[in-house]
PDB file of C-alpha atoms in Angstrom:
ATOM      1  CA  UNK A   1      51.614  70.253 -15.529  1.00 46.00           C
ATOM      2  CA  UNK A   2      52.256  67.574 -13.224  1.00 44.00           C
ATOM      3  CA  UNK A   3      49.843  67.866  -9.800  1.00 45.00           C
ATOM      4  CA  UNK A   4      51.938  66.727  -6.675  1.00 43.00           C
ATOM      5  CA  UNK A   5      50.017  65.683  -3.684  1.00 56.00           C
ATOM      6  CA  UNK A   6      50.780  66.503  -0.377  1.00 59.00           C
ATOM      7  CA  UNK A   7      51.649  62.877   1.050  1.00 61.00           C
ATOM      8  CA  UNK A   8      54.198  62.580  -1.831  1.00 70.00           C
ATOM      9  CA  UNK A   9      55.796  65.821  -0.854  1.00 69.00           C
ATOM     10  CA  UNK A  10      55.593  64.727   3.131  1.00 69.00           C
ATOM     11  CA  UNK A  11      57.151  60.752   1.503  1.00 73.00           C
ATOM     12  CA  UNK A  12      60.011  62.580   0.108  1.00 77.00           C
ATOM     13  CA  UNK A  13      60.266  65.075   2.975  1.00 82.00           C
ATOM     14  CA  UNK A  14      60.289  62.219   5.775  1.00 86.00           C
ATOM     15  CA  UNK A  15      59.832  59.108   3.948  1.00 87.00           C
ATOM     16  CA  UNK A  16      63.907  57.930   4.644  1.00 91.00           C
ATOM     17  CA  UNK A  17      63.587  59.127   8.385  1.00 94.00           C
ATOM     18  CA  UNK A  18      60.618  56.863   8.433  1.00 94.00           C
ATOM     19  CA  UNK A  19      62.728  53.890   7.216  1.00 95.00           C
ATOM     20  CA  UNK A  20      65.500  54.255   9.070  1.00 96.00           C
ATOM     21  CA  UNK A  21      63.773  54.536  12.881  1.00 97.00           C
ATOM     22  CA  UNK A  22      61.611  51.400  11.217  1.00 97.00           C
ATOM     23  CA  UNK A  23      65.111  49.942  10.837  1.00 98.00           C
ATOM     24  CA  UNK A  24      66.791  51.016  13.744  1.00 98.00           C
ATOM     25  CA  UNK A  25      63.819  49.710  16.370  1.00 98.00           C
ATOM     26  CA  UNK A  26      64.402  46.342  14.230  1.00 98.00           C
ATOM     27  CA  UNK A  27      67.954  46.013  14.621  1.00 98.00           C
ATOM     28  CA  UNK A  28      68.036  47.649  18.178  1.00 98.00           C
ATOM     29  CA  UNK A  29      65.460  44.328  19.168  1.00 98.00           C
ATOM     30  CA  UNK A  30      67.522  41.851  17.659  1.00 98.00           C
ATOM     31  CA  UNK A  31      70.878  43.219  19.279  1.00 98.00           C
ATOM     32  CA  UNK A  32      69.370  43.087  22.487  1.00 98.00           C
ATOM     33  CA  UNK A  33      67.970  39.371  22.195  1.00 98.00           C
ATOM     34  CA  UNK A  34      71.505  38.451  20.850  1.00 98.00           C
ATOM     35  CA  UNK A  35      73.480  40.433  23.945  1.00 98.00           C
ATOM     36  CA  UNK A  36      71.067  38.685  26.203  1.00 98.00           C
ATOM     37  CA  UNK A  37      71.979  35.207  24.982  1.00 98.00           C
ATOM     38  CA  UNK A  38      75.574  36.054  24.620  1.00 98.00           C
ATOM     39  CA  UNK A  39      75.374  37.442  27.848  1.00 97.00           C
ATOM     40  CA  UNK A  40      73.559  34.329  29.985  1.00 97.00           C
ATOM     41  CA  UNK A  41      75.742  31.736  27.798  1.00 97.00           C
ATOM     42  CA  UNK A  42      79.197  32.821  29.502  1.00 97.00           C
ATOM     43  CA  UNK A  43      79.566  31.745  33.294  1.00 96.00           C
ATOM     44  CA  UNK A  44      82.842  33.850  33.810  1.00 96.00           C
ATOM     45  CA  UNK A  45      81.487  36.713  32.134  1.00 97.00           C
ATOM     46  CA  UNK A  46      78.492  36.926  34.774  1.00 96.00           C
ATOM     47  CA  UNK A  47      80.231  36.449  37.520  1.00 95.00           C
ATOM     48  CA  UNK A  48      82.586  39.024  36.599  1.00 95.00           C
ATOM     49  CA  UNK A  49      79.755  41.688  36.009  1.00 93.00           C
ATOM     50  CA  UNK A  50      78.255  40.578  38.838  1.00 91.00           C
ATOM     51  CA  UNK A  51      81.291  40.494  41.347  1.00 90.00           C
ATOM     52  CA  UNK A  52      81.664  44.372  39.706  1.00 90.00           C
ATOM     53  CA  UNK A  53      78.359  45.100  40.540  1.00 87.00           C
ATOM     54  CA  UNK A  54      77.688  43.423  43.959  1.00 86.00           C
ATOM     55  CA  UNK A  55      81.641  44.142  45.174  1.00 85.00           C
ATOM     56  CA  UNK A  56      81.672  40.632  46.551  1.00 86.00           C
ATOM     57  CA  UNK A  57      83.705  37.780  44.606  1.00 87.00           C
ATOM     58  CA  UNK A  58      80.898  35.749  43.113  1.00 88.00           C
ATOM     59  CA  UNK A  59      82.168  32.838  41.677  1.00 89.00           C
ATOM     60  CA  UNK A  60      80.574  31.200  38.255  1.00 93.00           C
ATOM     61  CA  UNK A  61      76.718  30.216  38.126  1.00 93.00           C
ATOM     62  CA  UNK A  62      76.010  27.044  37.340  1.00 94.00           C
ATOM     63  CA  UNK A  63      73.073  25.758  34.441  1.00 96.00           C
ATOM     64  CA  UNK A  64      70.306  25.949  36.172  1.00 96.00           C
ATOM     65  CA  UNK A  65      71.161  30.122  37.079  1.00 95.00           C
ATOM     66  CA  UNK A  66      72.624  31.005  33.681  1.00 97.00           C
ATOM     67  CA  UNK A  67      68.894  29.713  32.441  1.00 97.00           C
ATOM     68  CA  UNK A  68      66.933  31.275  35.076  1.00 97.00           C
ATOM     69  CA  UNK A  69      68.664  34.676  34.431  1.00 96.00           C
ATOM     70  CA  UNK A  70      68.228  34.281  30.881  1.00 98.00           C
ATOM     71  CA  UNK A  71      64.569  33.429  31.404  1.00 98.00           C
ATOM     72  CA  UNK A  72      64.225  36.644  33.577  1.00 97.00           C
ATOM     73  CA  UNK A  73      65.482  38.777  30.537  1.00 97.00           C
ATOM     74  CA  UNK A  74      63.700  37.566  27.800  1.00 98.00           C
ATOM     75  CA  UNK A  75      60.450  38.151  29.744  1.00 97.00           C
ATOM     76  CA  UNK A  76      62.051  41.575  30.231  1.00 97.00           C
ATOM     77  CA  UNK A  77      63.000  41.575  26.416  1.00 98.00           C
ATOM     78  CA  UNK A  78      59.457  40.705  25.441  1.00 98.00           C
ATOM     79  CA  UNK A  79      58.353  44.054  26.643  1.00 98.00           C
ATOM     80  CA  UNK A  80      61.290  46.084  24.815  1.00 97.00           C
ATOM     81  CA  UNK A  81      60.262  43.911  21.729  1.00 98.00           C
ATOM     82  CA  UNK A  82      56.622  45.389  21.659  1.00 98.00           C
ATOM     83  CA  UNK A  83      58.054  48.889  22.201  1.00 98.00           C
ATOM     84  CA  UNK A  84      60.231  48.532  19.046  1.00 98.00           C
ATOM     85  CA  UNK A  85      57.136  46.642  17.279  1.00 98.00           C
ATOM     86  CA  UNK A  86      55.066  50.021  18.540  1.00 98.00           C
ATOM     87  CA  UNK A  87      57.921  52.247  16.921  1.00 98.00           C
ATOM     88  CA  UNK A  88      57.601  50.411  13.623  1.00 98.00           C
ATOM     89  CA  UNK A  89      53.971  50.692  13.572  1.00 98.00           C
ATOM     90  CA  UNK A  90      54.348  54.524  14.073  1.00 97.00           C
ATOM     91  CA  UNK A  91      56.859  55.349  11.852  1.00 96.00           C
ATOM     92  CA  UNK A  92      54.518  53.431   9.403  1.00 95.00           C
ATOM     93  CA  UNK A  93      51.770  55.855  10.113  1.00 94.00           C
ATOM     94  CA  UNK A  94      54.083  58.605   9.751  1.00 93.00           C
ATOM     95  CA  UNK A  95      55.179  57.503   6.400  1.00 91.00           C
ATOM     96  CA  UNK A  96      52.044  57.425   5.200  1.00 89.00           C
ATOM     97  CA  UNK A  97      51.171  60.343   6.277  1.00 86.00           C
ATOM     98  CA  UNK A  98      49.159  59.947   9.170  1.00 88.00           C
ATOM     99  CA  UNK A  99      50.747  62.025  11.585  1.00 85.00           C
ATOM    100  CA  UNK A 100      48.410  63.753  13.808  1.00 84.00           C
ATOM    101  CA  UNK A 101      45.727  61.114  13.711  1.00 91.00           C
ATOM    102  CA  UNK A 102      44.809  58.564  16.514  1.00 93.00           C
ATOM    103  CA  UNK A 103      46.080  55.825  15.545  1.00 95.00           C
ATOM    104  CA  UNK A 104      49.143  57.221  15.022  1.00 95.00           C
ATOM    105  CA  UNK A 105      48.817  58.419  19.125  1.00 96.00           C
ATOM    106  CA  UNK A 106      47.808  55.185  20.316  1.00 97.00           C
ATOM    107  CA  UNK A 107      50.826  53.659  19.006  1.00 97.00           C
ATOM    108  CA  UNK A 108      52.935  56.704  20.413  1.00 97.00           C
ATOM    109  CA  UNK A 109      51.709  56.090  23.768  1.00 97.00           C
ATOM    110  CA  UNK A 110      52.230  52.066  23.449  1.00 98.00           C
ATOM    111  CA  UNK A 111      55.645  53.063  22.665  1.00 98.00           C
ATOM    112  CA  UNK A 112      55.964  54.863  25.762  1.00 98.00           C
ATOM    113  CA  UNK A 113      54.032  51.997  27.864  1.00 98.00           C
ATOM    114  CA  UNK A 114      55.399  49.437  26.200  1.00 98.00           C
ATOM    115  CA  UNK A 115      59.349  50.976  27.416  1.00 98.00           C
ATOM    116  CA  UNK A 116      57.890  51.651  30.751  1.00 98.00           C
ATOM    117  CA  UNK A 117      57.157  48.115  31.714  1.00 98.00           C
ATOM    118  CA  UNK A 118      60.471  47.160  30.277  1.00 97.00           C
ATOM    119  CA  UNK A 119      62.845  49.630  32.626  1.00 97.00           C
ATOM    120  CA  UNK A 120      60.477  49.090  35.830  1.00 96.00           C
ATOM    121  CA  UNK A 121      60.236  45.390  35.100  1.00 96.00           C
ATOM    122  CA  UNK A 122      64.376  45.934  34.451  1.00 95.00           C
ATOM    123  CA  UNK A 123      64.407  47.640  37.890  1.00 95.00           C
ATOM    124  CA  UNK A 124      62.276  45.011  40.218  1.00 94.00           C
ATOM    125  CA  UNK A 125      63.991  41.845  38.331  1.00 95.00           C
ATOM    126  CA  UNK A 126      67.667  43.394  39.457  1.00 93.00           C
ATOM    127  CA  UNK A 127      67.122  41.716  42.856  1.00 92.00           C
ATOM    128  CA  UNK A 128      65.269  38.737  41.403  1.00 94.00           C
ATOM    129  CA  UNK A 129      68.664  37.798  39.460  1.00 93.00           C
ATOM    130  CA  UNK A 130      71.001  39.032  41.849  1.00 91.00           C
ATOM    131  CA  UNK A 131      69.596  36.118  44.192  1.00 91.00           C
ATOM    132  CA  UNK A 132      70.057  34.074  41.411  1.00 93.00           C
ATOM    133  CA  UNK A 133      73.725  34.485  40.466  1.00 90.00           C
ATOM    134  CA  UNK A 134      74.317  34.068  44.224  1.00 89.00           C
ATOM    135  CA  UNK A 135      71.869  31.168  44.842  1.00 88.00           C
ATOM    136  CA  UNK A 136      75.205  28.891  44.354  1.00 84.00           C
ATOM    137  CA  UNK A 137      77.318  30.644  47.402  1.00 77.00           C
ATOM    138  CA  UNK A 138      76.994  29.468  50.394  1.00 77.00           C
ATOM    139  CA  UNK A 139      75.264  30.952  53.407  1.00 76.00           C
ATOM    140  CA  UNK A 140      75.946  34.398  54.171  1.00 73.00           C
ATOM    141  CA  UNK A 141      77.510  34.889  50.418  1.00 70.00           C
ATOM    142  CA  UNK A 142      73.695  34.925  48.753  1.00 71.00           C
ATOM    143  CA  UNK A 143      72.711  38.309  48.358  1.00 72.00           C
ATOM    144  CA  UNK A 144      69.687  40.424  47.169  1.00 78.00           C
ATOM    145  CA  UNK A 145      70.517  43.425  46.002  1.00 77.00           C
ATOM    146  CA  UNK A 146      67.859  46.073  45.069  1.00 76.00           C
ATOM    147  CA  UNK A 147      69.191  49.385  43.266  1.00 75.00           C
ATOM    148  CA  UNK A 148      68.585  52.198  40.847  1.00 80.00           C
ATOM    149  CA  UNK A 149      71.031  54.291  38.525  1.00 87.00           C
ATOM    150  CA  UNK A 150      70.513  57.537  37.332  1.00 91.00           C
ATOM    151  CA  UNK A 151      70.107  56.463  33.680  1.00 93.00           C
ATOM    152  CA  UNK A 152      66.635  54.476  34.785  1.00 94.00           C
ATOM    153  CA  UNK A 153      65.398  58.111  36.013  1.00 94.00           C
ATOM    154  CA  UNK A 154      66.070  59.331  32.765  1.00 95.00           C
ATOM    155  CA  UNK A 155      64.797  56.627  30.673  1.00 95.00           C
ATOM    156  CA  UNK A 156      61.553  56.687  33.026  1.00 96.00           C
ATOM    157  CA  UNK A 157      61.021  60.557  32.134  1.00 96.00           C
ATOM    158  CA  UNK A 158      62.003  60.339  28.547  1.00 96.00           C
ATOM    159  CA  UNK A 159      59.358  57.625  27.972  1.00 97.00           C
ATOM    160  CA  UNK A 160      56.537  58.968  30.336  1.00 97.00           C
ATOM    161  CA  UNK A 161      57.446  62.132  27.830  1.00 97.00           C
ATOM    162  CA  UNK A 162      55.902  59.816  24.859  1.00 96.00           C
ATOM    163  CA  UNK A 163      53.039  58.915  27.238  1.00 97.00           C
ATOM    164  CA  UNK A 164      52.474  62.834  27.771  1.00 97.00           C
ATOM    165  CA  UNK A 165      52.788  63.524  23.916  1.00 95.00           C
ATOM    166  CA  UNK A 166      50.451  61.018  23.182  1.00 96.00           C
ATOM    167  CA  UNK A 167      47.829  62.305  25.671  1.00 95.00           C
ATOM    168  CA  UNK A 168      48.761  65.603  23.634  1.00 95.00           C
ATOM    169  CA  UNK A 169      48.609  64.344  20.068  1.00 92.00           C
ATOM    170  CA  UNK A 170      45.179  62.687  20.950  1.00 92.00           C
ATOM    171  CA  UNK A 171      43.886  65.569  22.011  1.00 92.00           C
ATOM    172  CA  UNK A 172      45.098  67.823  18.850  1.00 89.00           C
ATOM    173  CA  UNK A 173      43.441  64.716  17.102  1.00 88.00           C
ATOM    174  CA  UNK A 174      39.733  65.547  18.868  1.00 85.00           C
ATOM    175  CA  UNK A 175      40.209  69.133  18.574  1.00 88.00           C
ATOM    176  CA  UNK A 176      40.258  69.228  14.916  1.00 83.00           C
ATOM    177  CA  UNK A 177      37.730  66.886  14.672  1.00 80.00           C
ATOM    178  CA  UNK A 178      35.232  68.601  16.379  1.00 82.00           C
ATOM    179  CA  UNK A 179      36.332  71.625  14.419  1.00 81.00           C
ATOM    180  CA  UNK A 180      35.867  69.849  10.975  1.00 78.00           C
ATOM    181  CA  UNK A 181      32.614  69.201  12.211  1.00 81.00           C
ATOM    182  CA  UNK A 182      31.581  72.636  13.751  1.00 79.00           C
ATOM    183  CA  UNK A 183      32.839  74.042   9.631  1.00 65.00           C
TER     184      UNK A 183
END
């Protein structure tokens, strides 16, 4: 009779969930560094989105803008980077088994950091580029434009939710430590 541990029943229980969210925060980095530059390398296409956005007729930003907007979101991308890098980490954990364990909360709670800075940063550099994509116009047609949509609420609640269910995980973590210890 064969004797099958319990992190090779939890592998083949979760093991492929594992690998795919590994996967997905991989691909869901590099699709967002490729909109970004496919994004900041078309003049018309900015001042399109935002003309949309701003409901003034911007016309098309020159060099120097399209690279200072595109230096503004890769700065913003770095932060979205580590929060996929966190999610890897985690799901790495989890594969191996280490699901209620500290590390594994630490890295749940960098995830949830991690996308924090990355929407508020998001949110405060919306003016920063909107000056920029109007920097061009002249006077009276260079605008700064602070706003919020209701998708950043969400996004801000769903990833102070990690922060909260690390805080929670961590403390499951000491709990049954000091029970093992108590036994």
């Amino acid at each position: 009779q064969v004797e099958v541990r319990s992190s090779d029943l939890l592998q083949r229980r979760i093991g492929w969930l594992c690998q795919l969210v590994r996967w997905g925060a991989v691909a869901y980095g590099a699709w967002v560094l490729l909109a970004i530059a496919l994004y900041w390398s078309d003049a018309g296409r900015v001042a399109r989105h935002w003309s949309a956005w701003l409901h003034v007729d911007v016309s098309p930003p020159g060099p120097a803008q399209l690279a200072g907007g595109l230096a503004v979101h890769l700065v913003l991308w770095l932060a979205a980077a580590a929060a996929c890098f966190a999610v890897w980490r985690l799901f790495t954990l989890y594969s191996e088994g280490r699901i209620f364990a500290a590390d594994a909360a630490l890295w749940l709670r960098r995830i949830g950091v991690y996308g924090l800075i990355a929407q508020f940063g998001d949110m405060l550099a919306r003016p920063l580029v909107s000056m920029i994509v109007t920097a061009h116009m002249p006077t009276g047609g260079r605008m700064v434009s602070v706003f919020a949509n209701p998708p950043d609420l969400l996004n801000v609640l769903f990833l102070a939710g990690f922060v909260a269910l690390a805080h929670v995980f961590r403390a499951a973590v000491d709990i049954a430590d000091e029970n093992a210890q108590i036994v």
